[in-house]
């Protein structure tokens, strides 16, 4: 190392990747550092080998704090820097970085040096490069090259991602009124990737199942992939051009990109019903915003983050989903145009620099003339959300708010709740900003809160009002029905309503079919079944739900049906096939024509084939998964490999992900799907214990590890709670902190729910 041309002493703390250089003159010093790094074979995070076949792509993934493990830097989002990058590598390989290549020259025998255009000022976590054999496809959007890069042979599968990314780029230029800040935008599909996708400036990196989708891909997966491209393109401005000052405002990036990705995808594909998907996947999901925000481990959307280790734990559905709900609420409050103009002002003012949440509220406040800051603060700087109890007293409606919590600890206090309600045919909206209010409205025939599902709260009605809600159920909008089911399911988990009431409304959903409610309830029932399939009540619920709905939606698409119906069909068939023997046999027959099958039925066919044939199905499914070049296809075959009734076969499937014979990204699928198989609970729990540390190392302790184990352990360990507590103590607790406590809290909820379900039905 040298400082201003003179050799300089330094110390290096490898564990923290911290370099200390004493005696550097404070202003305008030139520090030169020569360093080397050995790329580990065992991780899929940081600088790593993303392997396929016998080859690999060397790639980076640096958020939040891996940049320091790749090159010396002040690794803090507020310290933006200009990068001039040169990479020398073997001849015949391609290199992709944040900016375009300006020169490519031979350097000795078989070596080539790539020189990249100087970057604008940017944060270190957005730095990217990848080296490998790439196939590229290009499209121009408003003069900007949008390029997908895949491993050889996959270019044609990147067309959908390419088109929607280019379309989104043009839409955002309009929306933000700021031109795309760079000269090109890559979408790099990586065969092994630990999470979904990452917004590196000018070079988005993605899991193959998000970037390599086709027009004929299963609609749910196509939709998810396309939406995630639109999310990462939103970040190219919001996050990359203007970056949060510190990780406590990570939510500002993620909530905004989440909200925008649904808004823009809806604009580009009006028939995709993206707000229904938003509620299903971001808000209502089993580890979605409303679940996590009612645990003691919750945090304000705008979290206190002391160091980057803490930043890691805030990549969750509170930062993405709840934050996006609050932004939607604010947009509704000030109007779409004032919101857009405020965002545009904010981006123009802080281009190539950093900003905080307050800077955005100020911009929105100036454009709208409304007190945005106070409403935003109340919802973003405090954890949790309210439970609104609605009851009819003496013919009048009374509303009372309390913090909604599953156990001890977590949220407290009063929220300013924008209430939108309907009572006896009259709509009413106001802000409830005290504990209790008695309204001068009657509710003799009808009372419904949270109309259109724009409020972030849960409603508990009194007994008589639930009667009314039941009889009015056919007349509710799909969002209101799905919202009511979401609330009932949360209340069931919190022990505030009985399983019988929830079951009654499940039957009402079956009698009044709509797509979004069916999907939301199917998501709920999958976990209910996984933790308590031995309860007669659960068995009854699943049959009374699936049978009439399968009859209604059928197994073959009808002409002109909305695409979401395909997803509804996928949910229903793949759930009922697990629960009903004869239906599994029927679905198994479809497996003969698997390749040409309706993509929304493939999962059910694979599951039916596995259940019906047991060990006899294993080889065929394993061969398919090891031979398949397509991650979206493998996802569905893993559903079959995870559905066996014989624990030994489940163990084989789980082990496969660690053998190196399949992409290490696949581990995610075998774990998630097996955990939902009620016959596999014990073997999955034993397997997780045995391999926990190995998987943690593979994910290099990234948040994706805790997201995955957070979906698996609370289900598979439902009969091993004290074992799980013991296992997740000591070192593992220290490593995982609040993420580990959260896993145990979710397990506690499932243990209690299982107890109540078994008591109620058997
Ligand atoms: Zn994001």
PDB file of N, CA, C and O and ligand atoms in Angstrom, residues 199 231-232 235 254 320, ligand 1:
ATOM      1  N   UNK A 199     -30.680  -4.862  -8.002  1.00  0.00           N
ATOM      2  CA  UNK A 199     -30.731  -3.690  -8.874  1.00  0.00           C
ATOM      3  C   UNK A 199     -29.383  -3.050  -9.165  1.00  0.00           C
ATOM      4  O   UNK A 199     -29.325  -1.833  -9.352  1.00  0.00           O
ATOM      5  N   UNK A 231     -39.580  -4.185 -10.930  1.00  0.00           N
ATOM      6  CA  UNK A 231     -39.100  -3.721  -9.614  1.00  0.00           C
ATOM      7  C   UNK A 231     -37.644  -3.233  -9.716  1.00  0.00           C
ATOM      8  O   UNK A 231     -37.306  -2.133  -9.277  1.00  0.00           O
ATOM      9  N   UNK A 232     -36.786  -4.048 -10.328  1.00  0.00           N
ATOM     10  CA  UNK A 232     -35.367  -3.679 -10.392  1.00  0.00           C
ATOM     11  C   UNK A 232     -35.148  -2.472 -11.310  1.00  0.00           C
ATOM     12  O   UNK A 232     -34.259  -1.654 -11.062  1.00  0.00           O
ATOM     13  N   UNK A 235     -35.706   0.727  -9.415  1.00  0.00           N
ATOM     14  CA  UNK A 235     -34.554   1.081  -8.573  1.00  0.00           C
ATOM     15  C   UNK A 235     -33.474   1.847  -9.333  1.00  0.00           C
ATOM     16  O   UNK A 235     -32.642   2.500  -8.702  1.00  0.00           O
ATOM     17  N   UNK A 254     -37.064  -0.032  -0.996  1.00  0.00           N
ATOM     18  CA  UNK A 254     -37.804  -1.264  -1.264  1.00  0.00           C
ATOM     19  C   UNK A 254     -39.315  -1.066  -1.293  1.00  0.00           C
ATOM     20  O   UNK A 254     -39.999  -1.633  -2.135  1.00  0.00           O
ATOM     21  N   UNK A 320     -40.669  -4.178   2.639  1.00  0.00           N
ATOM     22  CA  UNK A 320     -41.196  -4.198   1.281  1.00  0.00           C
ATOM     23  C   UNK A 320     -42.713  -3.971   1.282  1.00  0.00           C
ATOM     24  O   UNK A 320     -43.224  -3.044   0.682  1.00  0.00           O
TER      25      UNK A 320
HETATM   26 ZN1  LIG B   1     -35.674  -4.011  -4.413  1.00  0.00          ZN
END
